[in-house]
Coordinates of C-alpha atoms in Angstrom, one line a residue:
Chain A
X1 CA 0.0 0.0 0.0
X2 CA 1.4 3.5 -0.8
X3 CA 1.8 5.9 2.1
X4 CA -1.4 8.0 2.5
X5 CA 0.8 11.2 2.8
X6 CA 3.9 12.5 1.0
X7 CA 5.1 14.6 4.0
X8 CA 4.2 14.4 7.7
X9 CA 5.2 17.0 10.3
X10 CA 5.5 16.0 14.0
X11 CA 5.3 18.8 16.4
X12 CA 6.6 17.7 19.8
X13 CA 9.3 15.0 20.0
X14 CA 8.8 13.4 23.3
X15 CA 7.8 9.7 24.0
X16 CA 4.8 9.8 21.6
X17 CA 6.2 12.1 18.9
X18 CA 9.5 10.2 18.7
X19 CA 7.7 6.9 18.6
X20 CA 5.5 8.1 15.7
X21 CA 8.7 9.2 13.9
X22 CA 10.4 5.8 14.4
X23 CA 7.3 3.8 13.5
X24 CA 6.7 5.9 10.4
X25 CA 10.3 5.4 9.2
X26 CA 9.9 1.7 9.5
X27 CA 6.4 1.4 8.0
X28 CA 6.6 4.1 5.3
X29 CA 10.3 4.6 4.5
X30 CA 9.6 6.8 1.4
X31 CA 7.6 9.3 3.3
X32 CA 9.2 12.7 4.1
X33 CA 9.3 13.4 7.8
X34 CA 9.8 16.8 9.5
X35 CA 9.8 17.6 13.1
X36 CA 9.9 20.4 15.7
X37 CA 10.0 20.8 19.5
X38 CA 9.6 24.0 21.4
X39 CA 12.5 23.1 23.7
X40 CA 16.0 23.7 22.3
X41 CA 17.5 20.8 24.2
X42 CA 14.9 18.3 22.9
X43 CA 15.5 19.5 19.3
X44 CA 19.2 18.9 19.8
X45 CA 18.7 15.4 21.2
X46 CA 16.2 14.6 18.4
X47 CA 18.8 15.7 15.8
X48 CA 21.3 13.4 17.5
X49 CA 18.9 10.5 17.2
X50 CA 18.2 11.4 13.5
X51 CA 14.5 11.0 14.2
X52 CA 13.3 13.0 11.2
X53 CA 14.6 14.3 7.8
X54 CA 14.2 18.0 8.6
X55 CA 14.3 19.5 12.1
X56 CA 14.3 23.3 11.7
X57 CA 14.3 25.8 14.7
X58 CA 10.9 27.1 13.7
X59 CA 7.5 25.3 13.9
X60 CA 6.1 27.1 10.9
X61 CA 9.0 26.0 8.8
X62 CA 8.6 22.4 9.9
X63 CA 5.0 22.2 8.7
X64 CA 5.8 23.8 5.3
X65 CA 4.2 21.7 2.6
X66 CA 3.2 18.9 5.0
X67 CA 0.0 16.9 4.2
X68 CA -0.4 15.7 7.8
X69 CA 0.6 17.6 10.9
X70 CA 0.5 15.7 14.2
X71 CA 0.6 17.8 17.4
X72 CA 2.3 15.7 20.1
X73 CA 2.5 18.3 22.9
X74 CA 0.9 18.3 26.3
X75 CA -2.8 19.3 25.9
X76 CA -2.2 22.6 27.7
X77 CA 0.3 23.5 24.9
X78 CA -2.0 22.7 22.0
X79 CA -3.2 26.3 21.5
X80 CA 0.3 27.7 21.3
X81 CA 1.5 24.9 19.0
X82 CA -1.4 25.5 16.7
X83 CA -0.9 29.2 16.6
X84 CA 2.8 28.7 15.8
X85 CA 2.1 26.5 12.7
X86 CA -0.9 28.5 11.4
X87 CA 1.0 30.9 9.1
X88 CA 2.5 28.2 6.9
X89 CA -0.1 25.4 6.9
X90 CA -0.9 24.1 3.4
X91 CA -4.7 24.7 2.9
X92 CA -5.3 21.0 2.2
X93 CA -3.2 19.8 5.2
X94 CA -4.9 17.5 7.8
X95 CA -4.2 18.5 11.4
X96 CA -4.4 15.8 14.1
X97 CA -3.1 15.5 17.7
X98 CA -2.4 12.7 20.3
X99 CA -3.8 14.4 23.4
X100 CA -5.5 12.4 26.1
X101 CA -8.6 14.7 26.3
X102 CA -10.5 15.4 23.2
X103 CA -13.5 17.8 23.6
X104 CA -11.4 20.7 24.9
X105 CA -8.5 20.1 22.5
X106 CA -10.9 20.0 19.6
X107 CA -12.3 23.4 20.6
X108 CA -8.8 24.9 21.1
X109 CA -7.7 23.7 17.7
X110 CA -10.8 25.0 16.0
X111 CA -10.3 28.4 17.4
X112 CA -6.6 28.5 16.6
X113 CA -6.9 27.2 13.1
X114 CA -10.2 28.4 11.6
X115 CA -11.1 26.6 8.4
X116 CA -8.4 23.9 8.7
X117 CA -9.2 20.2 8.4
X118 CA -8.9 19.0 12.0
X119 CA -9.3 15.4 13.0
X120 CA -8.5 15.1 16.7
X121 CA -6.9 11.8 17.8
X122 CA -5.6 9.8 20.7
X123 CA -3.5 6.6 20.5
X124 CA -4.0 4.6 23.7
X125 CA -0.3 3.7 24.2
X126 CA 2.6 5.0 26.3
X127 CA 5.0 4.2 29.0
X128 CA 6.1 5.9 32.2
X129 CA 9.2 7.3 30.4
X130 CA 9.5 10.7 28.7
X131 CA 11.6 12.4 26.1
X132 CA 12.8 11.5 22.5
X133 CA 15.1 8.7 23.7
X134 CA 12.1 6.9 25.3
X135 CA 10.2 6.3 22.1
X136 CA 10.2 3.1 20.1
X137 CA 8.7 2.0 16.8
X138 CA 6.5 -0.8 18.1
X139 CA 4.6 1.4 20.7
X140 CA 1.4 1.4 18.7
X141 CA 1.3 -2.2 17.6
X142 CA -2.0 -3.8 18.5
X143 CA -3.1 -0.8 20.5
X144 CA -6.2 1.3 19.8
X145 CA -5.9 4.7 18.2
X146 CA -9.1 6.8 18.7
X147 CA -10.2 9.5 16.3
X148 CA -12.9 12.0 17.3
X149 CA -13.8 13.8 14.1
X150 CA -16.6 16.5 14.1
X151 CA -19.8 15.5 12.4
X152 CA -18.9 17.6 9.3
X153 CA -15.3 16.4 9.0
X154 CA -14.4 15.3 5.4
X155 CA -14.5 11.5 5.0
X156 CA -11.4 11.3 2.9
X157 CA -9.4 13.0 5.7
X158 CA -10.7 10.4 8.2
X159 CA -9.8 7.6 5.8
X160 CA -6.3 8.8 5.1
X161 CA -5.6 9.3 8.8
X162 CA -7.0 5.8 9.5
X163 CA -4.7 4.4 6.9
X164 CA -1.7 6.2 8.5
X165 CA -2.4 4.8 12.0
X166 CA -3.1 1.3 10.6
X167 CA 0.3 1.4 8.9
X168 CA 1.9 2.0 12.3
X169 CA 0.2 -1.1 13.6
X170 CA -2.7 0.5 15.5
X171 CA -6.4 -0.4 15.4
X172 CA -8.4 2.7 14.6
X173 CA -11.9 3.6 16.0
X174 CA -14.0 6.7 15.6
X175 CA -15.7 8.0 18.7
X176 CA -17.7 10.9 20.0
X177 CA -15.3 13.3 21.9
X178 CA -17.4 13.4 25.0
X179 CA -17.6 9.6 25.1
X180 CA -13.8 9.4 24.7
X181 CA -13.3 11.8 27.5
X182 CA -15.5 9.9 29.9
X183 CA -14.1 6.5 28.9
X184 CA -10.5 7.7 29.3
X185 CA -11.4 9.3 32.6
X186 CA -12.0 5.8 33.8
X187 CA -9.4 3.8 32.0
X188 CA -6.5 6.3 32.3
X189 CA -7.0 9.6 34.1
X190 CA -8.5 8.3 37.4
X191 CA -5.9 5.5 37.7
X192 CA -3.2 8.0 37.3
X193 CA -4.7 10.4 39.8
X194 CA -5.0 7.6 42.3
X195 CA -1.5 6.4 41.7
X196 CA -0.1 9.9 42.1
X197 CA -2.1 10.3 45.3
X198 CA -1.0 7.1 47.0
X199 CA 2.6 7.4 46.2
X200 CA 2.5 10.9 47.7
X201 CA 0.6 9.6 50.8
X202 CA 3.3 7.0 51.3
X203 CA 6.1 9.6 51.2
X204 CA 4.6 11.7 53.9
X205 CA 3.7 9.1 56.6
X206 CA 5.5 9.9 59.8
X207 CA 5.4 6.4 61.2
X208 CA 6.7 4.6 58.2
X209 CA 10.0 5.8 56.7
X210 CA 10.5 6.3 53.0
X211 CA 13.2 3.6 53.2
X212 CA 10.6 1.1 54.5
X213 CA 8.2 2.0 51.7
X214 CA 10.9 1.4 49.1
X215 CA 12.2 -1.8 50.6
X216 CA 8.8 -3.5 50.9
X217 CA 7.3 -2.0 47.7
X218 CA 7.0 -5.5 46.0
X219 CA 3.7 -6.0 47.8
X220 CA 1.8 -4.0 45.2
X221 CA 3.0 -0.4 45.8
X222 CA 5.7 -0.5 43.1
X223 CA 3.0 -0.9 40.4
X224 CA 1.6 2.5 41.5
X225 CA 5.0 4.1 41.5
X226 CA 5.5 3.2 37.8
X227 CA 2.3 5.0 36.9
X228 CA 3.2 7.9 39.2
X229 CA 6.5 8.3 37.4
X230 CA 4.7 9.7 34.3
X231 CA 5.3 13.1 32.9
X232 CA 4.0 15.7 35.4
X233 CA 3.3 18.5 32.8
X234 CA 1.4 16.2 30.6
X235 CA -0.8 14.9 33.5
X236 CA -1.4 18.3 35.0
X237 CA -2.8 19.4 31.7
X238 CA -4.9 16.3 31.3
X239 CA -6.7 16.8 34.7
X240 CA -7.3 20.4 34.0
X241 CA -8.7 19.8 30.5
X242 CA -10.9 16.8 31.3
X243 CA -12.0 18.2 34.6
X244 CA -15.7 17.4 34.4
X245 CA -15.3 13.7 33.5
X246 CA -12.5 13.2 36.0
X247 CA -14.5 14.7 38.8
X248 CA -17.5 12.6 37.8
X249 CA -15.7 9.2 37.9
X250 CA -13.7 10.3 41.0
X251 CA -17.0 10.8 42.8
X252 CA -18.2 7.3 42.0
X253 CA -14.8 5.8 43.0
X254 CA -15.0 7.6 46.3
X255 CA -18.5 6.2 46.9
X256 CA -17.3 2.7 46.2
X257 CA -14.3 3.1 48.4
X258 CA -16.5 4.3 51.3
X259 CA -18.6 1.1 50.8
X260 CA -15.6 -1.2 51.1
X261 CA -14.2 0.8 54.0
X262 CA -17.5 0.3 55.8
X263 CA -17.4 -3.4 55.1
X264 CA -13.9 -3.5 56.7
X265 CA -15.2 -1.6 59.7
X266 CA -18.2 -3.9 60.1
X267 CA -16.1 -7.1 59.7
X268 CA -18.3 -7.8 56.7
X269 CA -16.2 -10.4 54.9
X270 CA -19.0 -11.5 52.5
X271 CA -19.2 -8.1 50.9
X272 CA -15.4 -7.9 50.5
X273 CA -15.1 -11.4 49.1
X274 CA -18.0 -10.8 46.7
X275 CA -16.5 -7.5 45.4
X276 CA -13.0 -9.0 45.1
X277 CA -14.3 -12.0 43.1
X278 CA -16.1 -9.9 40.5
X279 CA -13.0 -7.9 39.5
X280 CA -11.1 -11.0 38.3
X281 CA -13.3 -11.4 35.2
X282 CA -12.2 -8.0 33.8
X283 CA -8.5 -9.0 34.0
X284 CA -9.2 -12.1 32.0
X285 CA -11.0 -10.2 29.3
X286 CA -8.2 -7.7 28.9
X287 CA -5.7 -10.5 28.4
X288 CA -8.0 -12.3 26.0
X289 CA -8.3 -9.2 23.9
X290 CA -4.6 -8.7 23.7
X291 CA -4.5 -5.5 25.7
X292 CA -2.1 -6.9 28.2
X293 CA 0.3 -9.9 28.7
X294 CA -0.8 -12.9 30.8
X295 CA 2.7 -13.5 32.3
X296 CA 2.4 -13.4 36.1
X297 CA 3.6 -10.1 37.6
X298 CA 3.9 -8.7 34.1
X299 CA 6.7 -11.2 33.5
X300 CA 9.1 -9.5 35.9
X301 CA 10.1 -12.7 37.6
X302 CA 11.0 -15.9 35.7
X303 CA 7.6 -17.2 36.4
X304 CA 5.4 -19.6 34.4
X305 CA 2.5 -18.4 32.2
X306 CA -0.8 -17.8 33.9
X307 CA -2.6 -21.1 34.8
X308 CA -6.1 -21.7 33.7
X309 CA -7.6 -21.7 37.2
Chain B
X1 CA 26.2 -24.8 54.1
X2 CA 24.1 -27.6 55.5
X3 CA 20.3 -27.2 55.5
X4 CA 19.2 -25.6 58.8
X5 CA 16.4 -28.2 59.1
X6 CA 16.1 -32.0 58.5
X7 CA 12.4 -31.9 57.7
X8 CA 10.1 -29.0 56.7
X9 CA 6.3 -29.2 56.6
X10 CA 4.4 -26.8 54.4
X11 CA 0.7 -26.3 55.3
X12 CA -1.2 -24.7 52.4
X13 CA 0.0 -25.4 48.9
X14 CA -1.1 -22.3 46.9
X15 CA 1.2 -19.8 45.2
X16 CA 3.4 -19.2 48.2
X17 CA 3.4 -22.7 49.7
X18 CA 4.2 -24.3 46.4
X19 CA 6.9 -21.7 45.6
X20 CA 8.6 -22.5 49.0
X21 CA 8.4 -26.2 48.1
X22 CA 10.0 -25.6 44.7
X23 CA 12.7 -23.2 46.0
X24 CA 13.5 -25.6 48.9
X25 CA 14.0 -28.5 46.5
X26 CA 16.4 -26.5 44.5
X27 CA 18.3 -24.9 47.3
X28 CA 18.3 -27.8 49.8
X29 CA 17.8 -31.0 47.9
X30 CA 18.7 -33.3 50.9
X31 CA 16.0 -31.8 53.1
X32 CA 12.8 -33.9 53.7
X33 CA 9.7 -32.0 52.6
X34 CA 6.1 -32.8 53.6
X35 CA 3.0 -30.9 52.7
X36 CA -0.8 -30.6 53.3
X37 CA -3.7 -28.5 52.0
X38 CA -7.2 -28.5 53.5
X39 CA -8.7 -28.7 49.9
X40 CA -8.9 -32.2 48.5
X41 CA -8.5 -30.8 44.9
X42 CA -5.4 -28.9 45.7
X43 CA -3.8 -31.9 47.4
X44 CA -4.4 -33.9 44.2
X45 CA -2.9 -31.2 42.0
X46 CA 0.1 -30.8 44.3
X47 CA 0.6 -34.6 44.2
X48 CA 0.5 -34.4 40.4
X49 CA 3.1 -31.7 40.5
X50 CA 5.3 -33.8 42.9
X51 CA 5.8 -30.7 45.0
X52 CA 6.8 -32.5 48.2
X53 CA 8.0 -36.0 49.4
X54 CA 5.0 -36.7 51.5
X55 CA 1.5 -35.4 51.1
X56 CA -0.9 -37.2 53.5
X57 CA -4.6 -36.5 53.8
X58 CA -4.1 -35.3 57.3
X59 CA -2.4 -32.1 58.5
X60 CA -1.2 -33.7 61.8
X61 CA 0.5 -36.5 59.9
X62 CA 2.2 -34.0 57.6
X63 CA 3.9 -32.2 60.5
X64 CA 5.0 -35.4 62.2
X65 CA 8.7 -35.1 63.1
X66 CA 9.1 -31.8 61.2
X67 CA 11.6 -29.3 62.5
X68 CA 10.0 -26.4 60.8
X69 CA 6.3 -25.9 60.0
X70 CA 5.3 -23.1 57.6
X71 CA 1.7 -22.1 57.6
X72 CA 0.9 -20.8 54.1
X73 CA -2.9 -20.4 54.4
X74 CA -5.0 -17.2 54.3
X75 CA -4.6 -15.3 57.6
X76 CA -8.3 -16.1 58.5
X77 CA -7.5 -19.8 58.4
X78 CA -4.4 -19.7 60.6
X79 CA -6.2 -20.6 63.8
X80 CA -7.8 -23.7 62.2
X81 CA -4.5 -24.8 60.6
X82 CA -2.7 -24.4 63.9
X83 CA -5.3 -26.4 65.8
X84 CA -5.1 -29.2 63.1
X85 CA -1.3 -29.6 63.5
X86 CA -1.2 -29.2 67.3
X87 CA -1.6 -32.9 68.3
X88 CA 1.5 -34.1 66.5
X89 CA 3.9 -31.2 66.7
X90 CA 7.4 -32.1 67.8
X91 CA 8.2 -30.1 71.0
X92 CA 11.3 -28.6 69.4
X93 CA 9.6 -27.6 66.2
X94 CA 9.7 -24.0 65.0
X95 CA 6.4 -22.7 63.7
X96 CA 6.3 -19.9 61.2
X97 CA 3.8 -18.5 58.7
X98 CA 3.7 -16.2 55.6
X99 CA 0.6 -14.1 56.4
X100 CA 0.5 -10.5 55.3
X101 CA -0.7 -9.2 58.8
X102 CA 1.4 -10.1 61.7
X103 CA 0.1 -8.8 65.1
X104 CA -3.2 -10.6 64.8
X105 CA -1.7 -13.8 63.4
X106 CA 0.9 -13.9 66.2
X107 CA -1.9 -13.7 68.8
X108 CA -3.9 -16.4 67.0
X109 CA -0.9 -18.8 66.8
X110 CA 0.0 -18.2 70.5
X111 CA -3.5 -19.1 71.6
X112 CA -3.7 -22.2 69.3
X113 CA -0.2 -23.5 70.1
X114 CA 0.6 -22.6 73.8
X115 CA 4.3 -23.2 74.6
X116 CA 5.3 -23.7 70.9
X117 CA 8.3 -21.8 69.4
X118 CA 6.5 -19.4 67.1
X119 CA 8.4 -17.0 64.8
X120 CA 5.8 -15.2 62.6
X121 CA 7.0 -14.3 59.2
X122 CA 6.1 -12.6 55.9
X123 CA 7.9 -12.9 52.6
X124 CA 7.2 -9.7 50.5
X125 CA 6.7 -11.5 47.2
X126 CA 3.8 -12.8 45.1
X127 CA 2.0 -12.5 41.9
X128 CA -1.7 -12.1 41.0
X129 CA -2.0 -15.8 40.3
X130 CA -3.2 -18.5 42.8
X131 CA -2.9 -22.2 43.3
X132 CA -0.1 -24.8 43.3
X133 CA 0.6 -24.4 39.5
X134 CA 1.3 -20.7 39.9
X135 CA 4.3 -21.1 42.2
X136 CA 7.9 -21.0 41.0
X137 CA 11.3 -21.5 42.6
X138 CA 12.7 -18.0 42.1
X139 CA 9.8 -16.1 43.7
X140 CA 11.8 -15.0 46.7
X141 CA 15.1 -14.2 45.1
X142 CA 16.2 -10.7 46.0
X143 CA 12.9 -10.0 47.9
X144 CA 12.6 -9.2 51.6
X145 CA 11.3 -11.7 54.1
X146 CA 10.3 -10.2 57.3
X147 CA 10.3 -12.0 60.7
X148 CA 8.4 -10.6 63.6
X149 CA 9.6 -12.6 66.6
X150 CA 8.3 -11.8 70.1
X151 CA 10.8 -10.2 72.5
X152 CA 11.3 -13.6 74.3
X153 CA 11.7 -15.7 71.1
X154 CA 14.8 -18.0 71.2
X155 CA 17.7 -16.6 69.2
X156 CA 18.7 -19.9 67.8
X157 CA 15.2 -20.3 66.2
X158 CA 15.4 -16.9 64.6
X159 CA 18.8 -17.7 63.3
X160 CA 17.8 -21.1 61.8
X161 CA 14.7 -19.5 60.1
X162 CA 16.9 -16.7 58.8
X163 CA 19.3 -19.2 57.3
X164 CA 16.3 -21.1 55.7
X165 CA 14.9 -17.9 54.0
X166 CA 18.4 -16.8 53.0
X167 CA 18.9 -20.2 51.3
X168 CA 15.8 -19.5 49.2
X169 CA 17.4 -16.3 48.0
X170 CA 15.5 -13.8 50.3
X171 CA 16.9 -11.0 52.3
X172 CA 15.7 -11.3 56.0
X173 CA 14.9 -8.5 58.4
X174 CA 13.4 -8.6 61.9
X175 CA 10.7 -6.1 62.6
X176 CA 8.2 -5.2 65.3
X177 CA 4.8 -6.7 64.3
X178 CA 2.9 -3.4 64.6
X179 CA 5.5 -1.6 62.5
X180 CA 5.2 -4.4 59.9
X181 CA 1.4 -4.1 59.9
X182 CA 1.5 -0.3 59.4
X183 CA 4.2 -0.5 56.7
X184 CA 2.4 -3.2 54.8
X185 CA -0.8 -1.3 55.1
X186 CA 0.9 1.3 52.9
X187 CA 3.0 -0.7 50.6
X188 CA 0.5 -3.5 49.9
X189 CA -2.9 -3.5 51.6
X190 CA -4.0 0.0 50.6
X191 CA -2.8 -0.5 47.0
X192 CA -4.8 -3.6 46.8
X193 CA -7.9 -2.1 48.3
X194 CA -7.8 0.8 45.8
X195 CA -7.2 -1.4 42.8
X196 CA -10.1 -3.6 43.8
X197 CA -12.2 -0.5 44.2
X198 CA -11.4 1.2 40.9
X199 CA -11.8 -2.0 38.9
X200 CA -15.2 -2.5 40.5
X201 CA -16.1 1.2 39.8
X202 CA -15.3 0.8 36.1
X203 CA -17.5 -2.3 35.8
X204 CA -20.5 -0.5 37.1
X205 CA -20.5 2.8 35.1
X206 CA -23.6 3.2 33.1
X207 CA -22.2 5.6 30.5
X208 CA -19.1 3.5 29.7
X209 CA -19.5 -0.1 28.7
X210 CA -17.4 -2.9 30.0
X211 CA -16.2 -3.4 26.4
X212 CA -14.9 0.1 26.2
X213 CA -13.1 -0.3 29.6
X214 CA -11.4 -3.4 28.4
X215 CA -10.5 -2.1 24.9
X216 CA -8.9 1.1 26.2
X217 CA -7.3 -0.4 29.3
X218 CA -3.8 0.3 28.1
X219 CA -3.9 3.8 29.4
X220 CA -3.2 2.7 33.0
X221 CA -6.2 0.8 34.1
X222 CA -4.8 -2.6 33.1
X223 CA -2.1 -2.3 35.9
X224 CA -4.9 -2.0 38.4
X225 CA -6.7 -5.1 37.0
X226 CA -3.6 -7.2 37.6
X227 CA -3.5 -6.3 41.3
X228 CA -7.3 -6.8 41.5
X229 CA -7.0 -10.3 40.1
X230 CA -5.4 -11.5 43.3
X231 CA -6.9 -14.2 45.5
X232 CA -10.2 -12.8 47.0
X233 CA -10.2 -15.0 50.2
X234 CA -6.6 -14.1 51.0
X235 CA -7.4 -10.4 50.6
X236 CA -10.7 -10.5 52.5
X237 CA -8.8 -12.0 55.5
X238 CA -5.9 -9.4 55.3
X239 CA -8.3 -6.4 55.4
X240 CA -10.2 -7.9 58.4
X241 CA -7.1 -8.9 60.3
X242 CA -5.1 -5.6 59.7
X243 CA -8.2 -3.4 60.0
X244 CA -6.8 -0.7 62.2
X245 CA -3.7 0.1 60.2
X246 CA -5.6 -0.2 56.9
X247 CA -8.2 2.3 58.1
X248 CA -5.5 4.6 59.3
X249 CA -3.6 4.9 56.0
X250 CA -6.9 4.9 54.1
X251 CA -7.9 8.0 56.0
X252 CA -4.7 9.8 55.0
X253 CA -5.0 8.7 51.4
X254 CA -8.6 10.1 51.3
X255 CA -7.3 13.4 52.7
X256 CA -4.6 13.6 50.0
X257 CA -7.1 12.7 47.3
X258 CA -9.4 15.4 48.4
X259 CA -6.5 17.9 48.2
X260 CA -5.8 16.9 44.6
X261 CA -9.5 17.0 43.7
X262 CA -9.7 20.5 45.1
X263 CA -6.7 21.5 43.0
X264 CA -8.4 20.2 39.9
X265 CA -11.6 22.1 40.7
X266 CA -9.7 25.3 41.3
X267 CA -7.6 24.9 38.1
X268 CA -4.6 25.0 40.4
X269 CA -2.0 23.6 38.0
X270 CA 0.9 24.5 40.2
X271 CA -0.2 22.2 43.1
X272 CA -0.8 19.3 40.7
X273 CA 2.6 19.7 38.9
X274 CA 4.4 20.0 42.2
X275 CA 2.7 16.8 43.6
X276 CA 3.3 14.8 40.4
X277 CA 7.0 15.8 40.3
X278 CA 7.8 14.6 43.8
X279 CA 6.5 11.1 43.2
X280 CA 9.1 10.3 40.5
X281 CA 11.9 10.1 43.0
X282 CA 10.3 7.1 44.8
X283 CA 10.2 5.2 41.6
X284 CA 13.9 5.8 41.0
X285 CA 14.8 4.6 44.5
X286 CA 12.8 1.4 44.1
X287 CA 14.6 0.5 40.9
X288 CA 18.0 1.5 42.3
X289 CA 17.4 -0.9 45.2
X290 CA 16.5 -3.8 42.9
X291 CA 12.8 -4.0 44.0
X292 CA 11.5 -3.5 40.4
X293 CA 12.7 -3.6 36.9
X294 CA 13.6 -0.4 35.0
X295 CA 12.2 -1.6 31.7
X296 CA 9.5 0.8 30.4
X297 CA 6.0 -0.5 31.0
X298 CA 7.5 -3.4 32.9
X299 CA 9.1 -4.6 29.7
X300 CA 5.7 -5.5 28.1
X301 CA 6.6 -3.9 24.8
X302 CA 9.9 -4.3 23.1
X303 CA 11.0 -1.0 24.4
X304 CA 14.4 0.4 25.2
X305 CA 15.7 0.5 28.8
X306 CA 14.8 3.6 30.8
X307 CA 16.7 6.7 29.7
X308 CA 18.7 8.7 32.3
X309 CA 16.4 11.8 32.1

């Protein structure tokens, strides 16, 4: 299949942007790739890694003649990034992004780029690491990439962007932006907020030292620390831009937590056992659908594959 | 080094008991191993796996002439397990356990086995899988195993048990039982309670389908589902037996969560960024001390090692 675009510009060269660059190079070697990052240091590191063909010091120059522009910056920086590229955008260019909240980003891009063809997007993939060195070409393989086009978005633009993500190995799905924001509030934003909270809570306990927390972290805590090591700027922006949905699911979580707390207080073992039994089914479904590995403890130890039981 | 015991009896042959059996076989092949499980089906499966030398249908028979008895049953079953072995315990036998709460288990064992040499213990190791098939010999390698002996416990018993765990690859530390219970409430019990809660919350949302939760779980949620796939009986018992410490740290967690929630409501990005930045240091310390792997995303994807940045 020929590449759906002749030239792609990637604005923001962190974990996601640099992974898109690497994956594009592998999947569509003939395609022309340009890039930009607002940080001088990141541009220098990206040049050292030879991530793209052109890496000018100016965002407008990077998007010159590009058919697809992918904004890979924290959602709070989308407006500024869009404004910076506006002067030299090709009229037929498609603009997309990879931000983790979609309704507010769509509105920001519409305002900054009136008349442009904007198809907001969000690949559900990442790791706890940041920066151009952290990216890798297989990041999107088998993962979902969500597009949230407006009702009047041109079908050919959606099709070309779908072909692009498919070429990187992703599975593409179109979704209403508000549904995206609510779903991701549950599957991503609330888990991150809770992980950040508990790791902070553990740091500040006066009766348990930080040394003890670190030593005995293998009991479950270390999984939370991985999530809580994610990029602080990116996550600050996500919580502020998807505020309504995050507060909504947080409210439900708090209610459920209060219910389990009461069961502990009341020595109500039946309620606890019942709740703890139901959550196993979700894990099995995630593994069956290829969205996680079945290896025990994520395969950290040299352990056997998960038994059937 | 000669094995510190001639005969070891393992009561309870799930993930931990079967891992101890496998690790003991590898590290101390001359040692005589017996085992028992209260469930007929587990005894049959353990016999099929040839986990131990003797596997009678009676707990008292299994501990006959054993120098060390390790109780590997859920903490709520410790009293019954101790009562079942009491009639045939050798007077010089050392009794230990692997339960995740220590003050209440110590009291239970003292009452069930008056006059016996009891050194309560807790290896900080495990996976989300259960049953005799899930165990593996390297589970304890490089992990901490905590002993919580009473002030009047005989030193030679502590030394022999320390030698046993060291032979399995664990690092041993003695600790006050109440300090253990508070520390584990933070590093293990609260993380499990929260993971169980959020996975349940996600199941019951009316505006997001279970299918959507599963499809888009790669955003962070799937890590919680792994923890929430742990043994429900074991965890019910832990929360009920370490109630006071769990409720104490839960209270602090709830306070911290309310603080971050308020920051989101107030668009207070500085507070969020500050909190999210501090939690990264803990992750680095856990990796530096060998209590987790540095591979991005736990090495799930074929990603590079963590960069220095």
